XYZ file of C-alpha atoms in Angstrom:
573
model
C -21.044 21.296 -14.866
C -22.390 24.698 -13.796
C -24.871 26.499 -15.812
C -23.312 27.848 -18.982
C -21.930 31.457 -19.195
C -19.758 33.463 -21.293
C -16.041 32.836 -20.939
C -12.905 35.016 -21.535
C -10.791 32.345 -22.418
C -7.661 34.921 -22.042
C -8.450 35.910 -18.393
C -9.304 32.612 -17.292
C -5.470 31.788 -19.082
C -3.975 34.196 -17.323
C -5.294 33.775 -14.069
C -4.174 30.132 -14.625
C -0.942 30.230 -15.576
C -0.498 33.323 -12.618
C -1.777 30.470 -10.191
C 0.120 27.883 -11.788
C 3.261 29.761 -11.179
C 2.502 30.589 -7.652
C 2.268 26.976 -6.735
C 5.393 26.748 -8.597
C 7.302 29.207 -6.489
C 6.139 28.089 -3.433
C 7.677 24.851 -3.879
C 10.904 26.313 -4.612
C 10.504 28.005 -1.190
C 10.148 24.767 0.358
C 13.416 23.048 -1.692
C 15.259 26.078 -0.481
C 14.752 26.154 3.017
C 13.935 22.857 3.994
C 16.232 20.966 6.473
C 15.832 16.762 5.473
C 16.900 15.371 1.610
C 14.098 14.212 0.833
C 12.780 17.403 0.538
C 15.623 19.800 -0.908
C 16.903 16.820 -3.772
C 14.113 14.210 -3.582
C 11.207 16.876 -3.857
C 8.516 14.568 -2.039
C 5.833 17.379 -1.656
C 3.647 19.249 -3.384
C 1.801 22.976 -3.587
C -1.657 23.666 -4.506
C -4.329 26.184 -4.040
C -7.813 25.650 -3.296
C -11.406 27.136 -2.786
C -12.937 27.208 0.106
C -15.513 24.805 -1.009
C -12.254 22.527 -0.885
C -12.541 22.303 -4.857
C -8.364 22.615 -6.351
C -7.896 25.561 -8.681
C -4.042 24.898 -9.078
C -1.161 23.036 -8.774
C 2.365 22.642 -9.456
C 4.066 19.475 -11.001
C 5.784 17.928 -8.121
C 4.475 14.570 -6.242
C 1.197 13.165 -8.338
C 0.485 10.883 -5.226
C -0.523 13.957 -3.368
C -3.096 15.706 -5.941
C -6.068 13.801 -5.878
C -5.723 13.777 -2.170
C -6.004 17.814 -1.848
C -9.980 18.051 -2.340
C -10.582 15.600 0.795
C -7.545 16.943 2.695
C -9.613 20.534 2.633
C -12.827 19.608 3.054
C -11.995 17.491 6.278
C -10.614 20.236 7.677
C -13.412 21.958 7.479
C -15.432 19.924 8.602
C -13.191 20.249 11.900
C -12.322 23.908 11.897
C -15.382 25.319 10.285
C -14.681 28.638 7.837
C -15.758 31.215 9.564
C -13.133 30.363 12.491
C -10.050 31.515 10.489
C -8.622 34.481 10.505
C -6.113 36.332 8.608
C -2.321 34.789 9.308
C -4.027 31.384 10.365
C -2.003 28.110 9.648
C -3.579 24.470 10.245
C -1.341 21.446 10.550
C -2.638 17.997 9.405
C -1.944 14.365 8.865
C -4.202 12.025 9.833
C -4.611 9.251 7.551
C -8.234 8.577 9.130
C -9.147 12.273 8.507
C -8.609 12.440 5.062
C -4.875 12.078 4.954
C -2.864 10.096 2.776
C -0.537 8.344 5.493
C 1.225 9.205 8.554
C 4.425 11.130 7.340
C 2.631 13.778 4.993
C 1.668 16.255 6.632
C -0.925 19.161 5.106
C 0.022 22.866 5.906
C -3.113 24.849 5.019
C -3.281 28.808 5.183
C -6.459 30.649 4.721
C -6.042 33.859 1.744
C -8.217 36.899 2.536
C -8.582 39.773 0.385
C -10.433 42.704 2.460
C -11.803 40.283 4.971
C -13.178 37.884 2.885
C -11.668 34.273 2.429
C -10.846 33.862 -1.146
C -9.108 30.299 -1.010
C -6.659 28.216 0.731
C -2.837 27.977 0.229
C -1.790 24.669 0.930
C 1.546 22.571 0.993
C 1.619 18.654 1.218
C 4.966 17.452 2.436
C 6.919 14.083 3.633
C 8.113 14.288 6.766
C 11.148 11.785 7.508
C 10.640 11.026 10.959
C 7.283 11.304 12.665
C 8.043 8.759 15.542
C 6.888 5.258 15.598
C 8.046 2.200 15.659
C 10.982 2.971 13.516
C 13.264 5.946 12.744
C 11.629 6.878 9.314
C 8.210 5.813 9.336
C 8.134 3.324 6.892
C 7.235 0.266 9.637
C 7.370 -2.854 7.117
C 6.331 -4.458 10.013
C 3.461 -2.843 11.469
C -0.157 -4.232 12.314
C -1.913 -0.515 13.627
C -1.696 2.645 13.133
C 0.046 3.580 16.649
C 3.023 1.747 15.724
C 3.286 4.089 12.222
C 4.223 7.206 14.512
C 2.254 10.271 15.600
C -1.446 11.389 13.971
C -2.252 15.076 13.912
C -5.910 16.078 13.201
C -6.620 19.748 11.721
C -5.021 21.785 14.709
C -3.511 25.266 14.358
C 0.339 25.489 14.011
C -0.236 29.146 13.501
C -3.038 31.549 15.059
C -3.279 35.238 13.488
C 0.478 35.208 12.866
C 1.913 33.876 16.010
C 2.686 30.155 16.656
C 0.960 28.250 19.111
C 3.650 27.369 21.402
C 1.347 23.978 22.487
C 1.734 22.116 19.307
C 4.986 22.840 18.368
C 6.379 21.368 21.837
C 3.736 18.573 21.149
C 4.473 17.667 17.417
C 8.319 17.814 18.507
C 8.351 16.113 21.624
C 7.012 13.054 19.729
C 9.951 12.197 16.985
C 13.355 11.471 16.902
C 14.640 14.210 15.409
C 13.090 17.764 16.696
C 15.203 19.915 14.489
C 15.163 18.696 11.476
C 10.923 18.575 12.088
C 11.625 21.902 12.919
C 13.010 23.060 10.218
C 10.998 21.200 7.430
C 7.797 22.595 9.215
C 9.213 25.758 8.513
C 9.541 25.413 5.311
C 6.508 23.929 4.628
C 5.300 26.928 6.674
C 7.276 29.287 4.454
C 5.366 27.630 0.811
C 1.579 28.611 2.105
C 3.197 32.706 3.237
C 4.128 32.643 -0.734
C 1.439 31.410 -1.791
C -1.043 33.452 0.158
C 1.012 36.391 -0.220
C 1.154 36.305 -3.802
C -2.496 34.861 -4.264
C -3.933 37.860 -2.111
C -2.190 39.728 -4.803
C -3.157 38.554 -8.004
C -6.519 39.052 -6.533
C -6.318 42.296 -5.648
C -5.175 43.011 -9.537
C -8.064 41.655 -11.236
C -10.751 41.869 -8.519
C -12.614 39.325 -6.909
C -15.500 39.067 -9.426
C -12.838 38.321 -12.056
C -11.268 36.094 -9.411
C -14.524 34.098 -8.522
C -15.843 34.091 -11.928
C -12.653 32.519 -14.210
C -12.141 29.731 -11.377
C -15.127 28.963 -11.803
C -14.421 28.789 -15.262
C -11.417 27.441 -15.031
C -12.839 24.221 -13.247
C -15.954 23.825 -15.803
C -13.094 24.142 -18.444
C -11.082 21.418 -17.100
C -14.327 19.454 -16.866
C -15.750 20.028 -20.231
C -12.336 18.674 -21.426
C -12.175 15.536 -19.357
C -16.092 14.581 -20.397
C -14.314 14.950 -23.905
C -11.644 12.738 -23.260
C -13.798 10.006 -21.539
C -16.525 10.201 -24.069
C -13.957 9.263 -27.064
C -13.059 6.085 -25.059
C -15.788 3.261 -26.185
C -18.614 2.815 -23.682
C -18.198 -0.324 -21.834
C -17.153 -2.248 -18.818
C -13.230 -2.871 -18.222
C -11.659 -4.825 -15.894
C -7.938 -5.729 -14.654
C -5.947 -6.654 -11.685
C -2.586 -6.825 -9.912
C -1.326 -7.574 -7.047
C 0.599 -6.554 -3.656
C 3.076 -9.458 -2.776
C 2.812 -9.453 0.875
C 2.110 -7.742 3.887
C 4.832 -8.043 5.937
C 3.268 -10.152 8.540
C 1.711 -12.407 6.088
C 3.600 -13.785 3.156
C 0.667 -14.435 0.636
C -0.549 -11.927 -2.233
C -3.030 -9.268 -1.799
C -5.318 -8.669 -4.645
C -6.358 -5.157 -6.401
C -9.379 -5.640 -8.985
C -10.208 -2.886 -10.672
C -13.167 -2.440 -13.386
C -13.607 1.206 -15.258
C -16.934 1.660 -16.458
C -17.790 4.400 -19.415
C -20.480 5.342 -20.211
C -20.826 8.555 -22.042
C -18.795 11.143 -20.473
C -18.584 9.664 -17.470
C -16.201 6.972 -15.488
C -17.032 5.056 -12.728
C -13.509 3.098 -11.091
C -14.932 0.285 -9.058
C -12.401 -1.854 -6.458
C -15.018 -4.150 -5.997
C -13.226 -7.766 -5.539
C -10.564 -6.248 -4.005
C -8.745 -8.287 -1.114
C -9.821 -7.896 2.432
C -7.808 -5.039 4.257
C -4.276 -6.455 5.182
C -3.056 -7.104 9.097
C 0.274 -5.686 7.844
C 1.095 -1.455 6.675
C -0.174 -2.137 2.948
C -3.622 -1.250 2.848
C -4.732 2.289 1.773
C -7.510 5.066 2.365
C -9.743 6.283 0.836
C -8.218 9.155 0.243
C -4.867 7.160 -1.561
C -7.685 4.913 -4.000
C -9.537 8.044 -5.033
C -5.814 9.999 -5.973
C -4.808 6.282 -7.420
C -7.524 6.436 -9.789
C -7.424 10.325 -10.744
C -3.887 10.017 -11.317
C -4.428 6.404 -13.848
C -7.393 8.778 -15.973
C -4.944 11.393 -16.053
C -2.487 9.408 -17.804
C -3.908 8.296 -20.189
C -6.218 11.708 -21.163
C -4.712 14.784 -22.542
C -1.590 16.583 -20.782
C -2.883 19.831 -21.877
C -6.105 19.634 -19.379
C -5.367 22.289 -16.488
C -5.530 19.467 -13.424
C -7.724 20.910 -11.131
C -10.884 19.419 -9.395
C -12.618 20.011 -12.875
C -10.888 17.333 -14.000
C -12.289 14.744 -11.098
C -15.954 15.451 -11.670
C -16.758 12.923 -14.620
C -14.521 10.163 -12.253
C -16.265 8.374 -9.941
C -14.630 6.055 -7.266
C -16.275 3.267 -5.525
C -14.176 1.214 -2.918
C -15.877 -0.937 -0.568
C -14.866 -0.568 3.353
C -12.820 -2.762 5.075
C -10.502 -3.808 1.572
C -7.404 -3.103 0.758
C -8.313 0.582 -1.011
C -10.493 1.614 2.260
C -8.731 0.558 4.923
C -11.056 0.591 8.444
C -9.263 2.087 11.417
C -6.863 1.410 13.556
C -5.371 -0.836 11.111
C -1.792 0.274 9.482
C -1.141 1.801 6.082
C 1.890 3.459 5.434
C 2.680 1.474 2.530
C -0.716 2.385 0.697
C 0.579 5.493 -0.394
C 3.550 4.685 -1.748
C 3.550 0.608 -3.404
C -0.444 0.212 -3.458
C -0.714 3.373 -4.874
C 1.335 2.665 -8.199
C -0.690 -0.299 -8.492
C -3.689 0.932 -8.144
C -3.139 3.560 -10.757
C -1.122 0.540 -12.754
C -4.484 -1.077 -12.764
C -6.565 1.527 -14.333
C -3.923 1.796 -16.782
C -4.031 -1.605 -18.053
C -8.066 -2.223 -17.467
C -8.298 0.772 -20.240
C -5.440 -0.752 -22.628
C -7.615 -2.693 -24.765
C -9.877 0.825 -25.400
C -6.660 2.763 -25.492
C -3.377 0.915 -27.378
C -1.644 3.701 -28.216
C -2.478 5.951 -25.241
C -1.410 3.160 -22.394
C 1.807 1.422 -21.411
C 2.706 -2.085 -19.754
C 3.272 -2.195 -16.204
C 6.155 -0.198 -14.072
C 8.223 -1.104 -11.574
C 5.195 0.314 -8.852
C 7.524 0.356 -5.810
C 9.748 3.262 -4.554
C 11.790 0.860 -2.680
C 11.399 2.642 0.473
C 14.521 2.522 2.743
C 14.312 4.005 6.023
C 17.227 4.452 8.667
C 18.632 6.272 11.518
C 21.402 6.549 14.151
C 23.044 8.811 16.444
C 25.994 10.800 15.189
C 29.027 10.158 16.146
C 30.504 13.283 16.677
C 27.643 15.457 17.638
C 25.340 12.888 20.078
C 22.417 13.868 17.644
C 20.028 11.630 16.029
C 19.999 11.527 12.096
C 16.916 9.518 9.668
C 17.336 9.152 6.005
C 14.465 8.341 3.889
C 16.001 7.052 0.381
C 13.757 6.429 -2.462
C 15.360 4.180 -5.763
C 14.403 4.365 -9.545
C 12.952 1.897 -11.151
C 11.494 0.403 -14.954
C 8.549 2.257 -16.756
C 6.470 0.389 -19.151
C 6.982 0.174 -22.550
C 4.647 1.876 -24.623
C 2.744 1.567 -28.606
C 5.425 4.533 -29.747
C 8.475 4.168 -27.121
C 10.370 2.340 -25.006
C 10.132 2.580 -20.993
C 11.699 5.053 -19.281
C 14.748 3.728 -17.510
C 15.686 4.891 -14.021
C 12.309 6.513 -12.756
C 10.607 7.061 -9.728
C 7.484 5.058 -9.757
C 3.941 6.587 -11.037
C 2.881 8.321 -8.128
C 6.524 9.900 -6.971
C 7.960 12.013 -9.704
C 10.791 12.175 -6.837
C 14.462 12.082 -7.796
C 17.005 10.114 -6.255
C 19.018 11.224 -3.513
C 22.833 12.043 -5.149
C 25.342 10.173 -4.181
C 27.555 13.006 -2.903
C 24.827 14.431 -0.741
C 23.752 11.247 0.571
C 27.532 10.444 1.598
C 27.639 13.830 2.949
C 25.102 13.596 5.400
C 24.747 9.974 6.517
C 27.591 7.348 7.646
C 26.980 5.077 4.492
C 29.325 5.172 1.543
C 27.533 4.143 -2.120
C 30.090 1.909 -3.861
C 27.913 0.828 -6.714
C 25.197 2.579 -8.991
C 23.906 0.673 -12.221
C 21.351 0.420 -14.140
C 21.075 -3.317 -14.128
C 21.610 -5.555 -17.626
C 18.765 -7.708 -19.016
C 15.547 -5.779 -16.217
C 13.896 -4.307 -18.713
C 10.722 -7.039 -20.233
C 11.715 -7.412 -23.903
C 8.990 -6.467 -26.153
C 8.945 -4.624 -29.708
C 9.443 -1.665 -27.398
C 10.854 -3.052 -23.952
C 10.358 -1.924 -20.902
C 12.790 0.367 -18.622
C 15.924 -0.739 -17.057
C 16.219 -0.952 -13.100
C 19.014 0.282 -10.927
C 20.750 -1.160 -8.331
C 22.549 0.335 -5.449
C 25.383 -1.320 -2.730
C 25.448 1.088 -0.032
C 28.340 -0.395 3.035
C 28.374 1.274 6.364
C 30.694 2.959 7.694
C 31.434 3.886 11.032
C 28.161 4.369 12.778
C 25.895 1.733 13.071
C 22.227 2.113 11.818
C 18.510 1.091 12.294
C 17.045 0.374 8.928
C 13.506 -1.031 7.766
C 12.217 -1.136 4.145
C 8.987 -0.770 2.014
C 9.122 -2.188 -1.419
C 7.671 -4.875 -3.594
C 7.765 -6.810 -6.892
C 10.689 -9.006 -5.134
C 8.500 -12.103 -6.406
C 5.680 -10.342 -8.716
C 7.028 -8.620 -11.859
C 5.968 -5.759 -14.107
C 3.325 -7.015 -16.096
C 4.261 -6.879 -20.232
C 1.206 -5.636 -22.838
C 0.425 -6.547 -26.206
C 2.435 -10.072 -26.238
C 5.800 -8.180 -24.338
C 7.634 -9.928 -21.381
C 7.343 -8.722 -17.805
C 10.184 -6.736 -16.018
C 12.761 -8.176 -13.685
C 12.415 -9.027 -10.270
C 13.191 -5.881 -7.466
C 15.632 -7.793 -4.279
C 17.351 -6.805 -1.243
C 20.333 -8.365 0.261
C 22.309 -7.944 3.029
C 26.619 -8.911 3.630
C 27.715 -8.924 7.036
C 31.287 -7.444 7.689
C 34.066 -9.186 6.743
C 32.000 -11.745 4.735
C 31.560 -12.530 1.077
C 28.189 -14.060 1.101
C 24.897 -12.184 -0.302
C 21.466 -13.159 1.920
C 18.187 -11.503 1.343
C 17.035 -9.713 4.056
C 14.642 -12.663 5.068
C 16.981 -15.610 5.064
C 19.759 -13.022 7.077
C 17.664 -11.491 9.604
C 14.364 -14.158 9.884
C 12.008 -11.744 8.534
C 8.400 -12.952 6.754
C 8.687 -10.342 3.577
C 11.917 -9.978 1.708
C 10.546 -6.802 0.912
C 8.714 -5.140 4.007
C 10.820 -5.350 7.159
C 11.805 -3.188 10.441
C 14.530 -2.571 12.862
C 17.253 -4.328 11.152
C 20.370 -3.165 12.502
C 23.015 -2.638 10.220
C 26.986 -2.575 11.606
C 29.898 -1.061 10.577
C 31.688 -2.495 7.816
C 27.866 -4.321 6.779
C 26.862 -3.889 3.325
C 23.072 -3.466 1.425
C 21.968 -4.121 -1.611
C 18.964 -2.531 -3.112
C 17.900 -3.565 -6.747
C 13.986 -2.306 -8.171
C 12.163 -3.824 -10.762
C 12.095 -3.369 -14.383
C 9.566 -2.209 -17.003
C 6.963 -4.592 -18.900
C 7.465 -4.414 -22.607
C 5.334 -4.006 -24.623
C 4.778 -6.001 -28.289
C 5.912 -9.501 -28.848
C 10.023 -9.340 -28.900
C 9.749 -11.041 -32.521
C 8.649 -7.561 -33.831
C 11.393 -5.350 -32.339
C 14.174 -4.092 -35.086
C 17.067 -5.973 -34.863
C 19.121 -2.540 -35.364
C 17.581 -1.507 -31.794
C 18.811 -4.995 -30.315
C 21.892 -4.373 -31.713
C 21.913 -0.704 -29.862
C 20.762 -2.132 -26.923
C 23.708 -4.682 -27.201
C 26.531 -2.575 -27.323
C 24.795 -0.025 -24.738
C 24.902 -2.990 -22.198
C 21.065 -2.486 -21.472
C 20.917 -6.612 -22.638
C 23.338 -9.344 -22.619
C 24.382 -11.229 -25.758
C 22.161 -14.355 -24.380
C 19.044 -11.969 -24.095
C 19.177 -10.508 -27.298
C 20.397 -14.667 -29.045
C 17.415 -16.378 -27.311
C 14.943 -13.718 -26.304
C 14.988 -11.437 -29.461
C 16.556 -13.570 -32.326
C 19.515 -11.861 -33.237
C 22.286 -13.795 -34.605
C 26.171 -12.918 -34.466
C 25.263 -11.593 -31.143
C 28.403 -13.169 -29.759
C 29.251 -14.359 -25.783
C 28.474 -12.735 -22.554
């Protein structure tokens, strides 16, 4: 921490929340006037604001993945486009995954905030895009073995030059996908989140002055810091260590191992990946920028909520992650998948290497896969191209106080679910089942969260789809004597057929669960089911009232709750 000074604990509030709220508003901007669904219902994105040291001073509660990722994001661009060339109305476009980015599809948005010619901080908005071009309409290349194949890299360029667009990257970034307009009009909006944020930084700053400005973020971060040193301090000093693991590649079917060990000592954390598998041939692995995030975002749940999550709070958290594993992938190998099913599991890891320090602040194992599906087509009516990216819900862990959630987007998302009368709305598929699915959750004395599954048939347009997703063999690991979660699966039923056949068996693909360019005819059906929550506590100890509830909710079957939990009279399936 800096040197210790006086602090106005009400000013430093106030210019908190006020920044808090900004970041806020510019991400309803970006709901409001985006173009694709998985930005205006899924809300894959997120808004921050940042020094120009690259240090965070706020953000707003949208995608966690995204958070840790902001200090690196900034200071890489810098590195590129040095400070003192922006100006006033400035706007930098970036997504390389080998420049500090996260992976191919989100793409960074930063706008420079001056106040009477001076830069003050960066407004910044980190967004999904659907379709960046590729190998496959939506990214997500289960398939892929570099990152050429994952679609197009941007390094810091300007989108924007005092005010005006620069005419050369717009053709360029939209020349290069399958669907221009829709880029077009996401851009936009992520455009439209850094003017509000800017706009309205510029004038809180102008308000309280730029002393009282510089002075309470400066604050604010030591704050954040003090509080974290607090947190990690009360955890007992010592070395812990636990691992997972990612079930396949995609090229190669054989399990990819994430060892994690947290070290504390005093107020400070060191997350090692040392052990870690070798980086994969196949889109799993993850930079450096995703392990760093991963492990800010495992510390942060299991510290206190009430910590303002800024960079203060990354200071006392060191990461180390060997080059060439899994969690620092060397280029030009793939790694779309890192930030979205390595990611989880990553911060999964930290979670349960802390659990035996922690009980009652740390929760079994969660689904840790957003079941990625990816797919595109032409319309039939118009001639123009469409790509959906749909996320699914999954188990959370159960917990010392709780069951798990049911139905959630895994760790690193907080992303909701496409509805099913928008997504029949704007894409030839028609959803004719939707359940959370009986038995998923691992029994414990507080289970874990159910799993959903979707059948989605096709209707008169035939599509492209590939997939993302895991835990199709693994399972959500239980705590504390609970059971792990059910499996995740994907199956496929050709038209006019009766007969379910994972997507490996139907199509001859290595990974049930990472695949590419499956097409998918009219009258076809899909399956989608995630994985369940560990529980958490031997099943002996849960009440045999809350069987009984779970019973007659359907959440278990009569079997489960006769031979997993005991309870008698519990009658047939």
């Amino acid at each position: 921490m800096s040197e210790k000074r006086d602090v106005d604990m009400v000013t430093m509030s106030i210019i908190d929340s006020t920044m808090t709220a900004i970041c806020r508003e510019m991400g309803i901007t970006l709901m409001r006037t985006s173009y694709s669904t998985i930005f205006n219902e899924a809300l894959d994105f997120t808004c921050a604001l940042a020094s120009p040291e690259g240090e965070m001073i706020a953000q707003a509660e949208f995608c966690p993945s995204m958070i840790g990722g902001v200090p690196l994001l900034v200071r890489s661009c810098v590195l590129e486009i040095p400070l003192d060339e922006w100006e006033p109305g400035d706007v930098v476009v970036h997504n390389d995954p080998y420049r500090g980015g996260l992976h191919c599809p989100e793409h960074t948005l930063i706008q420079p905030v001056f106040v009477d010619g001076e830069l003050m901080a960066f407004a910044m908005t980190i967004g999904h895009l659907v379709e960046i071009g590729g190998m496959v309409p939506g990214a997500f290349a289960g398939e892929a073995t570099e990152i050429f194949q994952e679609g197009i890299r941007v390094p810091p360029v300007f989108i924007k030059k005092r005010g005006e667009d620069v005419e050369e990257v717009w053709k360029l970034l939209l020349a290069n996908v399958r669907t221009p307009r829709f880029n077009y009009g996401d851009l936009r909006a992520l455009i439209a989140g850094t003017d509000v944020g800017q706009r309205q930084l510029a004038a809180m700053i102008a308000k309280y002055g730029k002393d009282v400005f510089w002075k309470n973020t400066a604050d604010l971060l030591d704050y954040s810091e003090s509080r974290m040193r607090a947190e990690i301090a009360a955890i007992p000093d010592g070395k812990y260590t636990f691992s997972d693991e990612v079930e396949d590649d995609g090229i190669e079917n054989r399990p990819y191992t994430i060892k994690v060990a947290v070290h504390i000592n005093g107020e400070e954390a060191v997350v090692d990946y040392t052990g870690t598998s070798s980086q994969a041939k196949g889109p799993i692995n993850a930079t450096l920028g995703v392990s760093y995030s991963a492990a800010y975002n495992g510390m942060l749940h299991v510290t206190d909520e009430s910590i303002p999550t800024n960079s203060g709070c990354f200071r006392p958290i060191r990461v180390v992650s060997p080059p060439g594993t899994l969690l620092n992938v060397d280029y030009p190998a793939p790694e779309v998948g890192g930030n979205t099913e390595t990611h989880c599991k990553i911060a999964g890891a930290v979670i349960g290497a802390l659990s035996p320090a922690m009980p009652d602040r740390t929760m079994a194992a969660e689904g840790a896969t957003h079941t990625n599906f990816v797919f595109g087509g032409t319309d039939k009516d118009s001639g123009e191209a469409f790509v959906c990216y749909a996320i699914e819900l999954s188990g959370w862990g159960g917990r010392s106080f709780a069951d798990g959630n049911d139905a959630t987007d895994s760790i690193n998302g907080n992303c909701r679910v496409i509805p099913v009368e928008v997504f029949e709305t704007r894409f030839p598929m028609q959803c004719e089942s939707y359940i959370m699915v009986e038995d998923s959750g691992g029994a414990g004395k507080f289970r874990g969260g159910l799993s959903t599954q979707r059948t989605l048939k096709c209707l008169d347009t035939a599509i492209t789809g590939s997939q993302m997703s895991d835990r199709h063999h693994n399972r959500a690991w239980g705590l504390y004597g609970g059971q792990s979660g059910g499996t995740a699966g994907t199956w496929h039923m050709a038209a006019n057929t009766v007969e379910w056949r994972t997507i490996d068996d139907a199509f001859n693909k290595v990974s049930p669960s990472k695949w590419s360019n499956v097409t998918i005819a009219p009258g076809d059906r899909i399956r989608f089911q995630t994985p369940g929550g560990g529980g958490w506590g031997a099943p002996s100890e849960r009440p045999q009232q809350r069987v009984r509830e779970d019973l007659a909710e359907d959440y278990i079957s009569a079997r489960h709750a006769r031979e997993v939990y005991g309870l008698e009279g519990a009658g047939d399936d």
